[in-house]
mmCIF file of C-alpha atoms and ligand atoms in Angstrom:
data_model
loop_
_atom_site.group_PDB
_atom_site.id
_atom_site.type_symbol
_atom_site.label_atom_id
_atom_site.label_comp_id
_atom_site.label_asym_id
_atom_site.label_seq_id
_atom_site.Cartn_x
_atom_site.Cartn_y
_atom_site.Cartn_z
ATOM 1 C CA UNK P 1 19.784 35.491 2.783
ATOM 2 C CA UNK P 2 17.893 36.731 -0.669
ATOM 3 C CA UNK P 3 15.347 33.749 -1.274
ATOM 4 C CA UNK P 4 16.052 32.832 -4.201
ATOM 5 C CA UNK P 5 13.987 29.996 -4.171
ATOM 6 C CA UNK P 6 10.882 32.140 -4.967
ATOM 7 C CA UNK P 7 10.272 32.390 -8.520
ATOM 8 C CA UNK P 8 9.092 35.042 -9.967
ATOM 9 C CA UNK P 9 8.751 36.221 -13.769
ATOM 10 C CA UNK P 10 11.822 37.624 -15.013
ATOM 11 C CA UNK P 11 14.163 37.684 -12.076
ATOM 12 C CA UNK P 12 16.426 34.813 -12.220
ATOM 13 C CA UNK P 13 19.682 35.812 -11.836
ATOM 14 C CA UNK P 14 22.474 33.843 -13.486
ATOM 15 C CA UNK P 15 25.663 32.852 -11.871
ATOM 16 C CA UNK P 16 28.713 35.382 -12.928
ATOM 17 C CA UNK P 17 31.495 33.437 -14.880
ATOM 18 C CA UNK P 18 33.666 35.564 -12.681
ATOM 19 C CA UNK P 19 32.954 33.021 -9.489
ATOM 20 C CA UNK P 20 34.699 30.398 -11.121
ATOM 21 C CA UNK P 21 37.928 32.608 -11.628
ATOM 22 C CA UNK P 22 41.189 30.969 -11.894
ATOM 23 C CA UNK P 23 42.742 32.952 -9.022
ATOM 24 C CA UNK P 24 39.510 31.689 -6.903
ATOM 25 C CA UNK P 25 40.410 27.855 -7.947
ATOM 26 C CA UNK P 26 43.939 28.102 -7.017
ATOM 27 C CA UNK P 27 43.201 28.941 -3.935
ATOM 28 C CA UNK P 28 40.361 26.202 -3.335
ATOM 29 C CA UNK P 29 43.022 23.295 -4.515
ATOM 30 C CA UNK P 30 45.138 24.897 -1.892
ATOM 31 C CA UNK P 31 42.488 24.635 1.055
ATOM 32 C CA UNK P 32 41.702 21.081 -0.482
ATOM 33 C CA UNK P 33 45.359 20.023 -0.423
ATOM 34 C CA UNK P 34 45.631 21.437 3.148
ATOM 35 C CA UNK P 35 41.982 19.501 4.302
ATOM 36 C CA UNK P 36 43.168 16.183 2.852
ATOM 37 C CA UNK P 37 46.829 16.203 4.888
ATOM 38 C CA UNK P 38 44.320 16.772 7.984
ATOM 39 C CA UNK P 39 42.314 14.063 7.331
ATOM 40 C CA UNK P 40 45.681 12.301 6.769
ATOM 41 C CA UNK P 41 47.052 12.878 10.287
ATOM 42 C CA UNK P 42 44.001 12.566 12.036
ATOM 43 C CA UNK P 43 42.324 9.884 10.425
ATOM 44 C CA UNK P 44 43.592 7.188 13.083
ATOM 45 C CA UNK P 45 43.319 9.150 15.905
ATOM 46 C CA UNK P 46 39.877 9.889 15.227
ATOM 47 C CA UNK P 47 39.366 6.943 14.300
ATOM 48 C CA UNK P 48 39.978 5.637 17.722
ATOM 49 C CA UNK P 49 38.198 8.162 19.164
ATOM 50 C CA UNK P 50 35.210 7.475 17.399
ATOM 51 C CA UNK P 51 35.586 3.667 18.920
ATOM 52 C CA UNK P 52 35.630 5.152 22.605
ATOM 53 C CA UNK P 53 32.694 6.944 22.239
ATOM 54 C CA UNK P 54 30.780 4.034 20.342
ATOM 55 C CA UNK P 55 31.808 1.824 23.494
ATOM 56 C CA UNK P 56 31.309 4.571 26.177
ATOM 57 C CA UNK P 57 27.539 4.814 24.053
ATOM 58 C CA UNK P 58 26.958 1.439 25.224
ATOM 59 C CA UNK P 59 26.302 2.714 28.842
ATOM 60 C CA UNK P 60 22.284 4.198 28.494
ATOM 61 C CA UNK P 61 21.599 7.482 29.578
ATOM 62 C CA UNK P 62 18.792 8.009 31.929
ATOM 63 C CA UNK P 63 15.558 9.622 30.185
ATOM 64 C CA UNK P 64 13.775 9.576 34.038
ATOM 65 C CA UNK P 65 11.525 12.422 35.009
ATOM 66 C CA UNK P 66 11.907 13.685 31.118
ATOM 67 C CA UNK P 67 8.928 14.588 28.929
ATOM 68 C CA UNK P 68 8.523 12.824 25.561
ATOM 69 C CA UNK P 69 5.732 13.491 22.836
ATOM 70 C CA UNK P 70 5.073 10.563 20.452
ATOM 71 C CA UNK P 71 3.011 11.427 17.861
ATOM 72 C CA UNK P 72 0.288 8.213 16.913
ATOM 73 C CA UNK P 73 0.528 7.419 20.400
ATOM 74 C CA UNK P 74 -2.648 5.651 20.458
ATOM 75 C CA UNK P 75 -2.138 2.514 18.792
ATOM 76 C CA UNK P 76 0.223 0.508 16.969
ATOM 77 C CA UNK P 77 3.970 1.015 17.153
ATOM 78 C CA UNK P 78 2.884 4.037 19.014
ATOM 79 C CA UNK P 79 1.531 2.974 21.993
ATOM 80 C CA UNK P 80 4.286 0.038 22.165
ATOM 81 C CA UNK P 81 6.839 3.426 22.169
ATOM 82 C CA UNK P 82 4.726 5.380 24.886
ATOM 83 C CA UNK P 83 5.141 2.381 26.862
ATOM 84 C CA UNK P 84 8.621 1.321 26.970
ATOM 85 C CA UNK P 85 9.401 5.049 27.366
ATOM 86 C CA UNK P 86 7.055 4.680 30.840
ATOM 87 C CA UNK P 87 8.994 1.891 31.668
ATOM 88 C CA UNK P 88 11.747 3.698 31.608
ATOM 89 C CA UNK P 89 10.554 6.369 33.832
ATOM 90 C CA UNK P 90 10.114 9.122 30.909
ATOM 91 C CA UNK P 91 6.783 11.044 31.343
ATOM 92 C CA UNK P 92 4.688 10.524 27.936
ATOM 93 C CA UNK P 93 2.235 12.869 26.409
ATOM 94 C CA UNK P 94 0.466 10.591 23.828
ATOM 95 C CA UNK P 95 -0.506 12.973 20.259
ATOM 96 C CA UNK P 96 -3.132 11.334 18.037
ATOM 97 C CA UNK P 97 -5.374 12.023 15.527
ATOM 98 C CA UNK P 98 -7.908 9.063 17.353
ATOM 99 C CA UNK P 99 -7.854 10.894 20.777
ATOM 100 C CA UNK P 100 -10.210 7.309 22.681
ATOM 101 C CA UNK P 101 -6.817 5.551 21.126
ATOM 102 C CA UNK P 102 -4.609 8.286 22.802
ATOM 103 C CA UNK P 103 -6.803 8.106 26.249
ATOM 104 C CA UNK P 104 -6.424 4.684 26.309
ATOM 105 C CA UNK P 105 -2.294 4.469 25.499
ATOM 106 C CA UNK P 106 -2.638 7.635 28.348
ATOM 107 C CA UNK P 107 -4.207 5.004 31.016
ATOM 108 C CA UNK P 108 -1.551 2.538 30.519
ATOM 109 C CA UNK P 109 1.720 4.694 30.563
ATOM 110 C CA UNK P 110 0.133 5.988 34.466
ATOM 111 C CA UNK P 111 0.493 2.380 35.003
ATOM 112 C CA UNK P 112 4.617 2.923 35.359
ATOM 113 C CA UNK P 113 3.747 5.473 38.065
ATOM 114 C CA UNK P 114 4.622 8.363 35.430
ATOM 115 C CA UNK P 115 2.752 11.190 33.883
ATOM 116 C CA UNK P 116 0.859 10.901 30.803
ATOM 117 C CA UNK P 117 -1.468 13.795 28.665
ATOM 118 C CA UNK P 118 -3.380 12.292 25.445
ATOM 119 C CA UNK P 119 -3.990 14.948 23.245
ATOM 120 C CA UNK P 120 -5.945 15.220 19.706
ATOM 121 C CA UNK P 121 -3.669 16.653 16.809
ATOM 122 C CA UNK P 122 -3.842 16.173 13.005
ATOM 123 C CA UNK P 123 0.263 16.403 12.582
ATOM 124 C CA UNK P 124 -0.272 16.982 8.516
ATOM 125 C CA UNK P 125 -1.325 20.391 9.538
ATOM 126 C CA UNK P 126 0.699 23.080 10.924
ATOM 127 C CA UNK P 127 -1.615 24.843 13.221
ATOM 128 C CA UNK P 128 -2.752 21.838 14.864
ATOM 129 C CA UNK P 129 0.867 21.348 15.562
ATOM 130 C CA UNK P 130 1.321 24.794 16.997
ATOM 131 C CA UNK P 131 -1.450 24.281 19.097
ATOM 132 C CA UNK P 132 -0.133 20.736 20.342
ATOM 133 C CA UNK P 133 3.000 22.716 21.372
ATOM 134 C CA UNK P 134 0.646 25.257 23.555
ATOM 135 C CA UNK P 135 -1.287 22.320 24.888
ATOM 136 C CA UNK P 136 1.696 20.050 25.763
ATOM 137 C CA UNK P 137 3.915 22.884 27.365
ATOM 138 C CA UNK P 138 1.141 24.459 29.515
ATOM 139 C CA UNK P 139 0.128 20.927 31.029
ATOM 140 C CA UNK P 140 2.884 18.857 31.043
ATOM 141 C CA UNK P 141 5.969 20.849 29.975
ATOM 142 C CA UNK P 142 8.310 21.443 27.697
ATOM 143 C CA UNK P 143 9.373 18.198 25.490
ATOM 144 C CA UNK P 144 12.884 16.772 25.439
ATOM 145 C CA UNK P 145 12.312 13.690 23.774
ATOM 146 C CA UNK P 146 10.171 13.995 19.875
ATOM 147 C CA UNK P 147 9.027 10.776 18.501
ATOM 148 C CA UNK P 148 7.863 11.303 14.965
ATOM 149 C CA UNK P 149 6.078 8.308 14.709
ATOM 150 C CA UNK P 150 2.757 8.906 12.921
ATOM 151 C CA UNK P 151 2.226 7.484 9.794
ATOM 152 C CA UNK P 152 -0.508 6.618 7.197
ATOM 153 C CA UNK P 153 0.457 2.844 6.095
ATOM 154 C CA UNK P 154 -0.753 3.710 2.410
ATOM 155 C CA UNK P 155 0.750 0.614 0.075
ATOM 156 C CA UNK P 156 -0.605 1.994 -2.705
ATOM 157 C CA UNK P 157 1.006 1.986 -6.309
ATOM 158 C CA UNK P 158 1.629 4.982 -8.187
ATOM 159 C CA UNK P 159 -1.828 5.033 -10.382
ATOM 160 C CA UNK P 160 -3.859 3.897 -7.302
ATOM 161 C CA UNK P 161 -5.382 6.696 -5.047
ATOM 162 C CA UNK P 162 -7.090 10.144 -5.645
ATOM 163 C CA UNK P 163 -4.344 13.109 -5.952
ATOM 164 C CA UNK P 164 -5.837 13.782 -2.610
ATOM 165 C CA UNK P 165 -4.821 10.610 -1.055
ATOM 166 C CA UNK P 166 -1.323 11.262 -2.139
ATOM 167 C CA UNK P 167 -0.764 15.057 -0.678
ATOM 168 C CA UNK P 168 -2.445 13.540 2.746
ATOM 169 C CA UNK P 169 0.096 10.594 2.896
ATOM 170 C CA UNK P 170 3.060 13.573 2.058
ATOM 171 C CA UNK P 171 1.310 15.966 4.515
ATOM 172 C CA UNK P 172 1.339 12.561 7.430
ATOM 173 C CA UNK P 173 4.190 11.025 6.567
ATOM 174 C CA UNK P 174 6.821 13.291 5.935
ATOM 175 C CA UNK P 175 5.834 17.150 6.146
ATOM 176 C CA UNK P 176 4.250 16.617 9.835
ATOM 177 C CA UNK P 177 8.296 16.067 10.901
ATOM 178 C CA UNK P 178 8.786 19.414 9.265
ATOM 179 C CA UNK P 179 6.189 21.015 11.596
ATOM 180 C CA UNK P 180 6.711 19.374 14.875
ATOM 181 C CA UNK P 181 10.715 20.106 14.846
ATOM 182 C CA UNK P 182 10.306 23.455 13.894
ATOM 183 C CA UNK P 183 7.847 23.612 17.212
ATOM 184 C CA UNK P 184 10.177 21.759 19.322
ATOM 185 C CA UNK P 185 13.237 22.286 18.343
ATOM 186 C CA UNK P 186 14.231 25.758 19.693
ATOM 187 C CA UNK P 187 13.018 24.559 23.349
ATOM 188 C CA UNK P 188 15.534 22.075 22.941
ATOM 189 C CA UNK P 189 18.151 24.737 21.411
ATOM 190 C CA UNK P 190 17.984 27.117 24.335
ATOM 191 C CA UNK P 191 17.782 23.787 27.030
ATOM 192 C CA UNK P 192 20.588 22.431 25.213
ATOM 193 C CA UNK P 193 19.211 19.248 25.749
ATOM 194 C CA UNK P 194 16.642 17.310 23.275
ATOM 195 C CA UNK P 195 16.571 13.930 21.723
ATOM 196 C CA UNK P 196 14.442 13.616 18.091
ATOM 197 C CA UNK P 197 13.528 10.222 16.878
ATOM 198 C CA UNK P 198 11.736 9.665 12.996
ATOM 199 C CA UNK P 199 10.202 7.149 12.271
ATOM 200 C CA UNK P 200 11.100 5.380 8.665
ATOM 201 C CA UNK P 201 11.301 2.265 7.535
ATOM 202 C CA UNK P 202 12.941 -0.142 5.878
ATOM 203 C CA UNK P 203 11.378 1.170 2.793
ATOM 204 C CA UNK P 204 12.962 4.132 3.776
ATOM 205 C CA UNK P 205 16.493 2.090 2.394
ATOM 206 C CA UNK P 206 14.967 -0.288 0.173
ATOM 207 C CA UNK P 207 12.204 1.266 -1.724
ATOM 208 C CA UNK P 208 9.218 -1.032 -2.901
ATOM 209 C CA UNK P 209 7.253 -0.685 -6.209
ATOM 210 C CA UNK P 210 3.978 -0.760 -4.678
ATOM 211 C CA UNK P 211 4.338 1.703 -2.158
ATOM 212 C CA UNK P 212 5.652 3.950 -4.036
ATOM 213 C CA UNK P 213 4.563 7.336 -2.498
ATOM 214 C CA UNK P 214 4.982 5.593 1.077
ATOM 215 C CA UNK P 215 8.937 4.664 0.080
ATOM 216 C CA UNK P 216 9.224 8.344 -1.406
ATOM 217 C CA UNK P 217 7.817 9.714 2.207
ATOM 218 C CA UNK P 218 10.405 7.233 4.053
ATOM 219 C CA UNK P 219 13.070 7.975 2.152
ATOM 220 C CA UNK P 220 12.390 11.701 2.841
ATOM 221 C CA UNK P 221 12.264 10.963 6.425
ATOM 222 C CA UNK P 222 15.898 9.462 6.410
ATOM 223 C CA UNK P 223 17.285 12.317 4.412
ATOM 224 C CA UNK P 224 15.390 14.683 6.911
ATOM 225 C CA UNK P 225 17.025 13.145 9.849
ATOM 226 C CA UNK P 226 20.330 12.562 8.511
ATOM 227 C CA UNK P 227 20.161 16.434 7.460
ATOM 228 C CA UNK P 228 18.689 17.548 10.447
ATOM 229 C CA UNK P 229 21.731 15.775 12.480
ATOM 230 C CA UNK P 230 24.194 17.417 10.422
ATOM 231 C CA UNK P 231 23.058 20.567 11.033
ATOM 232 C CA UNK P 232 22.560 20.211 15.105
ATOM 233 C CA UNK P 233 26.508 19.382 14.761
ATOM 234 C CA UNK P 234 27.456 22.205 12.883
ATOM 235 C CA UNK P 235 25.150 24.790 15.456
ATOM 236 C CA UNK P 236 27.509 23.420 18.478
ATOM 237 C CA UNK P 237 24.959 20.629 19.382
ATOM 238 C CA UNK P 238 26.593 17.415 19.265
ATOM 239 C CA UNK P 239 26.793 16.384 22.393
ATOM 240 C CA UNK P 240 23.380 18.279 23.833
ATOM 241 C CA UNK P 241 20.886 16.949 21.018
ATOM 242 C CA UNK P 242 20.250 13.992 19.431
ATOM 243 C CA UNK P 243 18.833 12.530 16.455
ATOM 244 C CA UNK P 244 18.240 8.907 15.701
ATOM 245 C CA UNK P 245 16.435 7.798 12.459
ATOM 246 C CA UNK P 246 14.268 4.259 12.997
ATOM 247 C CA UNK P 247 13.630 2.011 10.350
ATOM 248 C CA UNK P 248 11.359 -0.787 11.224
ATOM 249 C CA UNK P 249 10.470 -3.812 9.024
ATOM 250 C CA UNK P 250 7.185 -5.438 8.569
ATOM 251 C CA UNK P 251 5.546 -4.795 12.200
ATOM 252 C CA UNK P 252 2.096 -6.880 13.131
ATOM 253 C CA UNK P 253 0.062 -3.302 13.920
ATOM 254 C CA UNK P 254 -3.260 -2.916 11.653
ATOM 255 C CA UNK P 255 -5.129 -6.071 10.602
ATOM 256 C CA UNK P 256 -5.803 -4.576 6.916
ATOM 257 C CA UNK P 257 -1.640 -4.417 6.577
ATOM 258 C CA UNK P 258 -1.308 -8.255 7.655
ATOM 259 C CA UNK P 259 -3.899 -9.340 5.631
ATOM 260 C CA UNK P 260 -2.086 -7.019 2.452
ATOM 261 C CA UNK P 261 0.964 -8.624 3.244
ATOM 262 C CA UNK P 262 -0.540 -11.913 3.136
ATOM 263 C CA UNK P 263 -2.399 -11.145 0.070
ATOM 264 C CA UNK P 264 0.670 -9.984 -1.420
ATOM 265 C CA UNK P 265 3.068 -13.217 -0.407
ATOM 266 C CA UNK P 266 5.169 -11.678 1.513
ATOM 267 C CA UNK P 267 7.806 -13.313 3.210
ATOM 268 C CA UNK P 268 9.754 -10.753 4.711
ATOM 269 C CA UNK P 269 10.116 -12.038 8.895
ATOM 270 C CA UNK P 270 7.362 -10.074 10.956
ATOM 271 C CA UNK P 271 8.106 -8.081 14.154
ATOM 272 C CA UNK P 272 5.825 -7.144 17.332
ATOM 273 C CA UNK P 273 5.438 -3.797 18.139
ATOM 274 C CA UNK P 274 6.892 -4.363 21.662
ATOM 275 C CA UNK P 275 9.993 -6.143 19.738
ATOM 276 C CA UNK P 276 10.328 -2.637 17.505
ATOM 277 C CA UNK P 277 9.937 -0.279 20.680
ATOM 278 C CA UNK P 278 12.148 -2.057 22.868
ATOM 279 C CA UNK P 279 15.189 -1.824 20.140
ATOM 280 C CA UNK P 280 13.979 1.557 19.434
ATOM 281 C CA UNK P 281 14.078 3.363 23.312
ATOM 282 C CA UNK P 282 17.266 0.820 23.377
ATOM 283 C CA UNK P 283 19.020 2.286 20.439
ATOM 284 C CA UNK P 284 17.674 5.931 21.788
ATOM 285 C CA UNK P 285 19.382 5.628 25.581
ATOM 286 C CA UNK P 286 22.827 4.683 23.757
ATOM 287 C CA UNK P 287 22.120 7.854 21.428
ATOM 288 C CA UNK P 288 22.697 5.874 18.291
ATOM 289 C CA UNK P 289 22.249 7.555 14.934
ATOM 290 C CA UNK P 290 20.293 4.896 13.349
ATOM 291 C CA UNK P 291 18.602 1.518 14.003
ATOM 292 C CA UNK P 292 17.480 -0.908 11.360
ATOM 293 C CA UNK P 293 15.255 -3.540 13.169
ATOM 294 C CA UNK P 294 15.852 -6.486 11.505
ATOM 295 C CA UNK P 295 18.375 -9.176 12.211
ATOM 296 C CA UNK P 296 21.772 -8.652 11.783
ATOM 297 C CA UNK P 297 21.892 -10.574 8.326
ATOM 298 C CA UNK P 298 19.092 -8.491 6.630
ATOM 299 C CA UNK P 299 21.127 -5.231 8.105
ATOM 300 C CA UNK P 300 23.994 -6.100 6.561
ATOM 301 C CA UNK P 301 22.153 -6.849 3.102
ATOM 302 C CA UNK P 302 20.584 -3.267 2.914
ATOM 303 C CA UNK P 303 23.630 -1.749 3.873
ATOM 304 C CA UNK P 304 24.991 -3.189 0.298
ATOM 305 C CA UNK P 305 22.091 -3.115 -1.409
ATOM 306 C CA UNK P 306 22.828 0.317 -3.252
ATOM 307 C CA UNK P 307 26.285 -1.028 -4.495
ATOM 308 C CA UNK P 308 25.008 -4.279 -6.041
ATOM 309 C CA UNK P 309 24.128 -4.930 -9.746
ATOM 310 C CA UNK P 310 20.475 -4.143 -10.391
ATOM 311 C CA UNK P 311 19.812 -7.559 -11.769
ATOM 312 C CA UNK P 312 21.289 -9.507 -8.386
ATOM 313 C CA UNK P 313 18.805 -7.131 -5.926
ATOM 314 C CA UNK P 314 16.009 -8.322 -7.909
ATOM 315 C CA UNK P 315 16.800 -12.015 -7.324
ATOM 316 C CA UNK P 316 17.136 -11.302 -3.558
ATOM 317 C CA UNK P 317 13.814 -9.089 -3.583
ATOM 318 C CA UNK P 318 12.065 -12.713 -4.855
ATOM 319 C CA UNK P 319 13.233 -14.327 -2.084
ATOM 320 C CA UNK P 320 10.963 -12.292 0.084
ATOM 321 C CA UNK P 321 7.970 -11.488 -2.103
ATOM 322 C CA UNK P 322 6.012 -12.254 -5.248
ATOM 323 C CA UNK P 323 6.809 -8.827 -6.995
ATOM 324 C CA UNK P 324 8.407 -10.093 -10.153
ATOM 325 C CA UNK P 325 6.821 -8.787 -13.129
ATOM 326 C CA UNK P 326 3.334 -10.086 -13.782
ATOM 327 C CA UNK P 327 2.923 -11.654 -17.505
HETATM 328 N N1 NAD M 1 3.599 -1.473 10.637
HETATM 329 C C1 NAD M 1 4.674 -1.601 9.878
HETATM 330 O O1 NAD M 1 4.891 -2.659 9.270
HETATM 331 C C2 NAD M 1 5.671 -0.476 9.765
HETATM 332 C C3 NAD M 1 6.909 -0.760 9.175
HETATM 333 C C4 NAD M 1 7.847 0.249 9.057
HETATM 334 C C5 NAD M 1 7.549 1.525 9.512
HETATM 335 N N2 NAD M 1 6.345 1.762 10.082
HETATM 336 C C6 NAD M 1 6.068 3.122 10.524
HETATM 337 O O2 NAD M 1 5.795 3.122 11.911
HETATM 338 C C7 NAD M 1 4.885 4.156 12.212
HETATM 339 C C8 NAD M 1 3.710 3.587 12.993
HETATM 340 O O3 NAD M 1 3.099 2.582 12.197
HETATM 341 P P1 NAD M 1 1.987 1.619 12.788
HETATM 342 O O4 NAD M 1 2.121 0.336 12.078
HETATM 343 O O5 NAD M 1 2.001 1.626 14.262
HETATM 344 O O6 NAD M 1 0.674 2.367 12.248
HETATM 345 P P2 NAD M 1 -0.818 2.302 12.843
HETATM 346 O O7 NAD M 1 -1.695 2.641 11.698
HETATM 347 O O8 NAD M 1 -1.039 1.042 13.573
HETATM 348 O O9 NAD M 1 -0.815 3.503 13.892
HETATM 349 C C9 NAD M 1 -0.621 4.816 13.468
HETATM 350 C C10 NAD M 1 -1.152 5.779 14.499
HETATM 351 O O10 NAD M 1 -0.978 7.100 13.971
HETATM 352 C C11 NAD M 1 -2.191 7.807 14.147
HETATM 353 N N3 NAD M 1 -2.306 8.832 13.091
HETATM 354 C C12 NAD M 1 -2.546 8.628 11.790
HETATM 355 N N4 NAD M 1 -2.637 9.810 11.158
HETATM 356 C C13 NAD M 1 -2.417 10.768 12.077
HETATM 357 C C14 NAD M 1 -2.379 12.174 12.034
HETATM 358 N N5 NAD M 1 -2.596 12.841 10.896
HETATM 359 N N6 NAD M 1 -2.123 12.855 13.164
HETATM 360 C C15 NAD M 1 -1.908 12.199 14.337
HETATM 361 N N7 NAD M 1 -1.957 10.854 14.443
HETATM 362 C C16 NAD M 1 -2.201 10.147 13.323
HETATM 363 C C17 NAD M 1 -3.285 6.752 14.035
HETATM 364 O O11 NAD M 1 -4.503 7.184 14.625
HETATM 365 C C18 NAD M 1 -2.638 5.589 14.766
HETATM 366 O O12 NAD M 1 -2.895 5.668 16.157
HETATM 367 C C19 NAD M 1 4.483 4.778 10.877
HETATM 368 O O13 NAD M 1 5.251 5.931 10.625
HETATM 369 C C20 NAD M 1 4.821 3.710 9.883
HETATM 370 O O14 NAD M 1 5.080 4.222 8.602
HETATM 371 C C21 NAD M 1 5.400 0.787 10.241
#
């Protein structure tokens, strides 16, 4: 394909009017016409189909003997992830930028009888990713299951932070996923077999005005996965590799987030990181899509968030913190 997404002085081609001929439309409203009657007939039927599979999802695959790599292993949500995918049999190497953290998460998943490889990576940079790859293949093997779950917890508001800070929380957050699915991925391909979890957040739905480049990264992660799962379907995938999206709320990890919470008056509910990871490896066994940790109430609220009237979401948002505008 030309790349015409490099721009260079003088060479930008504009579209012909000749593309959007009149012959050319016909014959789209023709293949339209002929897509919606399809949809028509098989709407119900696949509709149904759709239900078996949901209820045949609720049996859990088994992940035993497999080889994960969970990036920020070494503490936090992290380690609570390496563990409950021990529990569960999985071998776990444990990818960290704080390798004593990774060691230590390492110790614990041998616990469950299971293998485990810590192992130092900065995932904001490419060739530290490549080189994870190498490292995890040759001593362990090659991955199945991807957790993208490292992730700077920057609550920072747009005018706070050096530029600096906000290309690092970019590079963490959201273009690390890049790099460690373009590593992985083709294993998976030619296995055809591979499970890839990212790590959002509920931010990642419902953005918040003091985290702005942290929502921006979250929200990228979502569109990432979502796009990503698409495009594993339309490859001939769908049944061989998976893709689920996670979007935690608040979880008690670092101190300095609590006490920002706190600080803030937040009164959004607080989970433990063994609450998140045990809904998370659940939600991953049954293959689901997405999971949205929160109780089923404050699910359902996101899920209409986008369609209700500006003025009524910022009435709800007061409920659970103090971020009405400041006099
Ligand atoms: N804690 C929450 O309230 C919360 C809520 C929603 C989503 N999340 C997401 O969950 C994930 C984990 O959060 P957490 O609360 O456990 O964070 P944490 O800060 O407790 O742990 C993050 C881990 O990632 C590692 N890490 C940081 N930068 C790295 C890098 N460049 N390369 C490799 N490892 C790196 C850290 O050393 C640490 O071990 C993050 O993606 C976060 O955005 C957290």
């Amino acid at each position: 394909m030309v790349q015409y997404f490099k721009h260079n002085d003088g060479e930008y081609a504009q579209a012909s009017p000749e593309l959007l001929d009149a012959s050319r439309l016909s014959r789209n409203w023709m293949d339209i016409l002929m897509r919606i009657v399809k949809v028509m007939v098989l709407f119900i039927p696949t509709l149904v189909y759709e239900a078996v599979l949901f209820l045949a999802g609720m049996e859990k695959k088994s992940i035993k003997g497999q080889i994960a790599l969970v990036t920020g292993g070494g503490n936090g949500l992290g380690r609570a992830l390496c563990l409950q995918l021990a529990k569960e049999g999985c071998n776990v190497a444990v990818a960290d930028i704080d390798f004593i953290a990774a060691e230590n998460t390492a110790q614990q998943v041998r616990e469950y009888g299971v293998r485990s490889l810590p192992l130092k990576v900065d995932v904001g940079v490419q060739q530290s990713v490549q080189q994870l790859k190498l490292d995890v293949e040759a001593k362990l093997g090659p991955v199945d299951i991807l957790i993208n779950n490292a992730g700077l917890l920057a609550l920072l508001s747009l005018s706070e932070g050096t530029p600096e800070d906000v290309q690092r929380i970019i590079d963490v957050n959201l273009t690390s996923h890049f790099w460690t699915i373009r590593a992985f991925k083709d294993g998976m391909m030619e296995r055809r077999r591979g499970h890839i979890m990212g790590v959002s957040s509920t931010f990642g739905i419902v953005a918040f005005g003091r985290a702005v480049c942290y929502s921006a990264t979250k929200y990228g992660v979502r569109g990432l996965m979502e796009a990503l799962n698409e495009e594993f379907y339309a490859n001939g995938y769908a049944n061989e590799i998976f893709t689920t999206c996670l979007y935690p709320g608040f979880v008690a990890t670092r101190m300095e987030l609590l006490e920002y919470l706190n600080q803030q008056g937040c009164r959004f509910p607080l989970q433990t990181p063994n609450t998140v990871a045990e809904l998370a490896i659940e939600g991953l066994l049954r293959n689901r899509f997405e999971i949205i940790t929160l109780p089923i109430y404050l699910r359902l609220a996101m899920k209409i968030y986008h369609i209700m009237p500006v003025g009524v979401t910022r009435l709800v948002g007061e409920i659970f913190s103090n971020n009405a505008p400041q006099p």
